[in-house]
Amino acid sequence: MDNKTLNWREKLHEVIYEADTPAGRLFDIVLLFAILASIILVMLESVESFDNKHHDFLYISEWIITIFFSIEYILRIISIKKPTKYIFSFYGIIDLLSTIPMYLTFFFVGTHSSLIALRALRLLRVFRILKVSRYIGESNQLIKALNASKAKIGVFLYFVLIICIILGSVMYFIEGAENGFTSIPRSIYWSIVTLTTVGYGDIAPQTALGQFIASITVIIGYAIIAIPTGIVSSEMTKKNVHLNTQSCPNCSYDGHKDDAEFCYHCGTKLN
């Protein structure tokens, strides 16, 4: 690869993957507005009266945005040395899912069942809202905090599952089928709904003992809600290292420190 091609690719990578240059910031702003516009179009399209009146406008606008996202997806692939790193990454999959629905509609037309499939494909476009998190710096901090606390959260969920099984089994034997607790799995469903303080009301204890246990379950649920919040918050309040928007031109890894000269993931020298 000659220097001219290399420089072109580096400049393209800088514009698309980084936001610390005027061109990069402009690209991110345009892309952010395009994402928000596409979400609004999907919402308006679901309003039958509006869609009937402005169907052509919505259809053309959606194709314009789809083509724009398709170009963006291709540019992201060709601007890094290892395209598979991006293609199979979280954002790469989201970008693909938010782009392909309009193209797949060509293969699902003509029959009633195909129209149902078409509606499902259109719903995939709401995945574009996940692309917004790419441009919110705090989201990376939250993701790192969740990742750091995943073991604690896993133990917590295991503990909650045990409580739900125990409470469900107890309520099954106390209330019985005559009060709606027809099986242990259905009783466990009740305990999950009650423990999370949702309380649909489709199943409710009728005996005094069952209502007492339900009251205790709700109180436990309120206490449990605070636990994962505290776990994640403790990780987020730990010493924060300021990270820049520098993205590796080789593997597309980001999250480097301001003074980083080489990629933490593959060792490639950063621009």
XYZ file of C-alpha atoms in Angstrom:
271
model
C 0.000 0.000 0.000
C 1.485 3.335 -0.987
C 1.772 6.348 1.317
C -0.981 8.234 -0.498
C -3.480 5.424 0.097
C -2.304 5.038 3.681
C -2.739 8.733 4.393
C -6.210 8.672 2.861
C -7.201 5.748 5.039
C -5.756 7.356 8.173
C -7.634 10.590 7.515
C -10.870 8.655 6.946
C -10.320 6.737 10.184
C -9.712 9.972 12.075
C -12.952 11.505 10.808
C -15.145 8.445 11.414
C -13.782 6.994 14.639
C -12.522 10.047 16.522
C -14.184 13.228 17.735
C -11.219 15.416 18.697
C -10.974 17.064 15.270
C -13.409 19.527 13.615
C -14.173 17.032 10.836
C -14.693 14.218 13.337
C -17.030 16.300 15.487
C -19.021 17.382 12.432
C -19.338 13.781 11.257
C -20.563 12.657 14.688
C -23.095 15.492 14.897
C -24.489 14.739 11.433
C -24.664 11.028 12.220
C -26.338 11.690 15.566
C -29.050 13.810 13.940
C -29.525 11.137 11.265
C -30.020 8.482 13.949
C -32.558 10.590 15.830
C -34.364 11.452 12.579
C -34.584 7.780 11.636
C -36.071 6.889 15.035
C -38.679 9.628 14.639
C -39.532 8.263 11.180
C -40.018 4.767 12.583
C -42.330 6.137 15.270
C -44.359 8.208 12.810
C -44.628 5.246 10.472
C -46.336 3.256 13.232
C -49.074 5.926 13.430
C -51.506 4.611 10.822
C -53.253 7.920 10.104
C -49.949 9.748 9.611
C -48.483 6.935 7.516
C -51.527 6.898 5.208
C -51.193 10.627 4.618
C -47.404 10.890 4.293
C -46.383 7.384 3.277
C -44.319 8.460 0.259
C -42.395 11.024 2.300
C -41.644 8.490 5.038
C -40.614 5.848 2.527
C -38.245 8.128 0.595
C -36.774 9.597 3.780
C -36.139 6.133 5.168
C -34.311 5.103 2.012
C -32.151 8.230 2.138
C -31.176 7.487 5.725
C -30.615 3.811 4.945
C -28.240 4.669 2.110
C -26.427 7.136 4.372
C -25.980 4.473 7.060
C -24.884 1.951 4.425
C -22.132 4.297 3.256
C -21.119 4.912 6.871
C -20.963 1.148 7.519
C -18.768 0.548 4.470
C -16.456 3.449 5.339
C -16.020 2.120 8.867
C -14.979 -1.257 7.455
C -12.451 0.049 4.924
C -10.902 2.607 7.297
C -9.411 0.031 9.679
C -6.794 -2.615 8.991
C -8.755 -5.429 10.660
C -12.383 -5.037 9.513
C -13.572 -8.144 11.365
C -12.850 -6.405 14.672
C -15.509 -3.850 13.826
C -17.915 -6.159 11.973
C -18.265 -8.551 14.917
C -18.103 -5.882 17.618
C -21.200 -4.703 19.496
C -21.509 -1.484 17.505
C -20.722 -3.275 14.258
C -23.622 -5.677 14.768
C -25.919 -2.808 15.764
C -24.915 -0.853 12.654
C -25.695 -3.872 10.478
C -29.036 -4.581 12.150
C -30.087 -0.964 11.723
C -29.164 -0.947 8.023
C -30.337 -4.228 6.505
C -34.132 -4.098 7.164
C -34.913 -1.889 4.147
C -32.838 -4.122 1.864
C -34.465 -7.287 3.190
C -37.914 -5.916 2.371
C -37.184 -6.726 -1.276
C -37.404 -10.423 -0.380
C -40.585 -10.178 1.727
C -43.306 -8.732 -0.449
C -46.399 -10.093 -2.159
C -48.223 -12.144 0.467
C -49.950 -11.515 3.740
C -47.356 -13.505 5.716
C -44.619 -11.523 4.025
C -46.239 -8.277 5.122
C -46.113 -9.501 8.712
C -42.420 -10.303 8.273
C -41.938 -6.875 6.724
C -43.377 -5.230 9.821
C -40.994 -7.233 12.015
C -38.045 -6.217 9.850
C -38.990 -2.568 10.127
C -38.903 -2.867 13.899
C -35.215 -3.733 13.646
C -34.592 -0.111 12.756
C -35.173 0.906 16.360
C -31.743 -0.604 17.044
C -30.388 2.664 15.703
C -31.157 4.243 19.040
C -28.336 2.109 20.474
C -25.931 3.879 18.137
C -26.513 7.083 20.101
C -24.624 5.681 23.103
C -21.474 5.709 20.994
C -21.469 9.508 21.204
C -22.126 9.780 24.936
C -18.855 9.583 26.832
C -20.540 8.683 30.128
C -21.971 5.534 28.564
C -18.463 4.081 28.268
C -17.909 4.720 31.962
C -21.183 2.975 32.809
C -20.294 -0.015 30.612
C -16.892 -0.318 32.314
C -18.553 -0.131 35.737
C -21.048 -2.864 34.796
C -18.260 -5.030 33.438
C -16.174 -4.554 36.593
C -19.097 -5.500 38.842
C -20.506 -8.378 36.752
C -19.289 -11.038 39.211
C -21.028 -9.320 42.147
C -24.176 -8.794 40.100
C -24.101 -12.467 39.060
C -23.979 -13.586 42.706
C -26.773 -11.136 43.540
C -29.023 -12.486 40.744
C -28.318 -16.049 41.885
C -29.383 -15.062 45.407
C -32.573 -13.432 44.076
C -33.358 -16.566 42.049
C -33.059 -18.713 45.171
C -35.417 -16.401 47.075
C -37.962 -16.539 44.237
C -37.875 -20.340 44.130
C -38.278 -20.636 47.897
C -41.102 -18.082 48.103
C -42.867 -19.593 45.089
C -42.704 -23.077 46.550
C -43.974 -21.883 49.940
C -46.887 -19.984 48.380
C -47.803 -23.015 46.270
C -48.243 -25.136 49.383
C -49.984 -22.378 51.390
C -52.451 -21.078 48.766
C -52.969 -24.050 46.476
C -54.600 -24.297 43.061
C -57.950 -22.937 44.271
C -56.329 -19.505 44.747
C -54.511 -19.456 41.401
C -51.232 -21.027 42.481
C -51.713 -24.059 40.242
C -48.069 -25.114 40.060
C -44.661 -24.256 41.470
C -43.483 -22.570 38.228
C -46.596 -20.362 38.241
C -46.023 -19.597 41.915
C -42.407 -18.687 41.146
C -43.754 -16.314 38.487
C -45.869 -14.682 41.213
C -42.842 -14.368 43.511
C -40.768 -12.734 40.757
C -43.523 -10.244 39.947
C -44.073 -9.473 43.621
C -40.377 -9.287 44.520
C -39.784 -6.759 41.753
C -42.739 -4.727 43.144
C -44.563 -4.909 39.804
C -47.655 -6.700 41.099
C -49.786 -7.454 38.031
C -52.634 -8.714 40.195
C -53.439 -11.733 38.009
C -52.511 -13.968 40.950
C -53.064 -12.863 44.519
C -52.945 -14.731 47.858
C -56.271 -15.141 49.640
C -55.249 -16.607 52.992
C -54.002 -14.501 55.887
C -50.661 -16.314 55.985
C -50.209 -15.941 52.235
C -50.944 -12.211 52.385
C -48.460 -11.835 55.241
C -45.749 -13.558 53.182
C -46.663 -11.385 50.188
C -46.202 -8.265 52.319
C -42.775 -9.469 53.454
C -41.896 -10.255 49.846
C -42.703 -6.714 48.721
C -40.582 -5.234 51.518
C -37.687 -7.532 50.559
C -38.144 -6.418 46.960
C -37.671 -2.753 47.852
C -34.491 -3.615 49.733
C -33.164 -5.736 46.878
C -33.647 -2.964 44.309
C -31.005 -0.844 46.053
C -28.308 -3.541 46.011
C -27.316 -3.543 42.290
C -27.452 0.254 42.302
C -24.925 0.331 45.116
C -22.675 -2.221 43.398
C -22.488 -0.260 40.153
C -22.240 3.103 41.933
C -19.226 1.931 43.940
C -17.431 1.023 40.724
C -18.296 4.346 39.103
C -17.024 6.362 42.064
C -13.615 4.744 41.933
C -10.713 6.754 40.590
C -11.564 7.826 37.067
C -8.833 8.136 34.462
C -9.551 10.693 31.754
C -9.851 8.930 28.421
C -9.732 10.499 24.978
C -11.529 9.643 21.752
C -8.444 8.151 20.116
C -9.360 4.946 18.287
C -6.781 2.425 17.082
C -6.492 2.442 13.271
C -5.653 -1.262 13.330
C -8.189 -2.915 15.634
C -10.594 -0.001 16.312
C -10.104 -0.318 20.088
C -10.842 2.890 21.997
C -10.630 4.040 25.612
C -6.973 5.109 25.604
C -5.479 7.547 28.091
C -4.578 11.030 26.928
C -0.849 10.262 26.977
C -1.127 6.857 25.299
C 1.169 6.356 22.300
C 0.329 2.738 21.523
C -2.928 0.768 21.453
C -3.622 -1.121 24.691
C -5.169 -3.958 22.709
C -2.859 -4.693 19.757
C 0.183 -2.432 20.327
C -0.213 -0.404 17.121
C 1.156 3.135 17.298
C -1.662 5.656 17.632
C -1.965 8.657 15.304
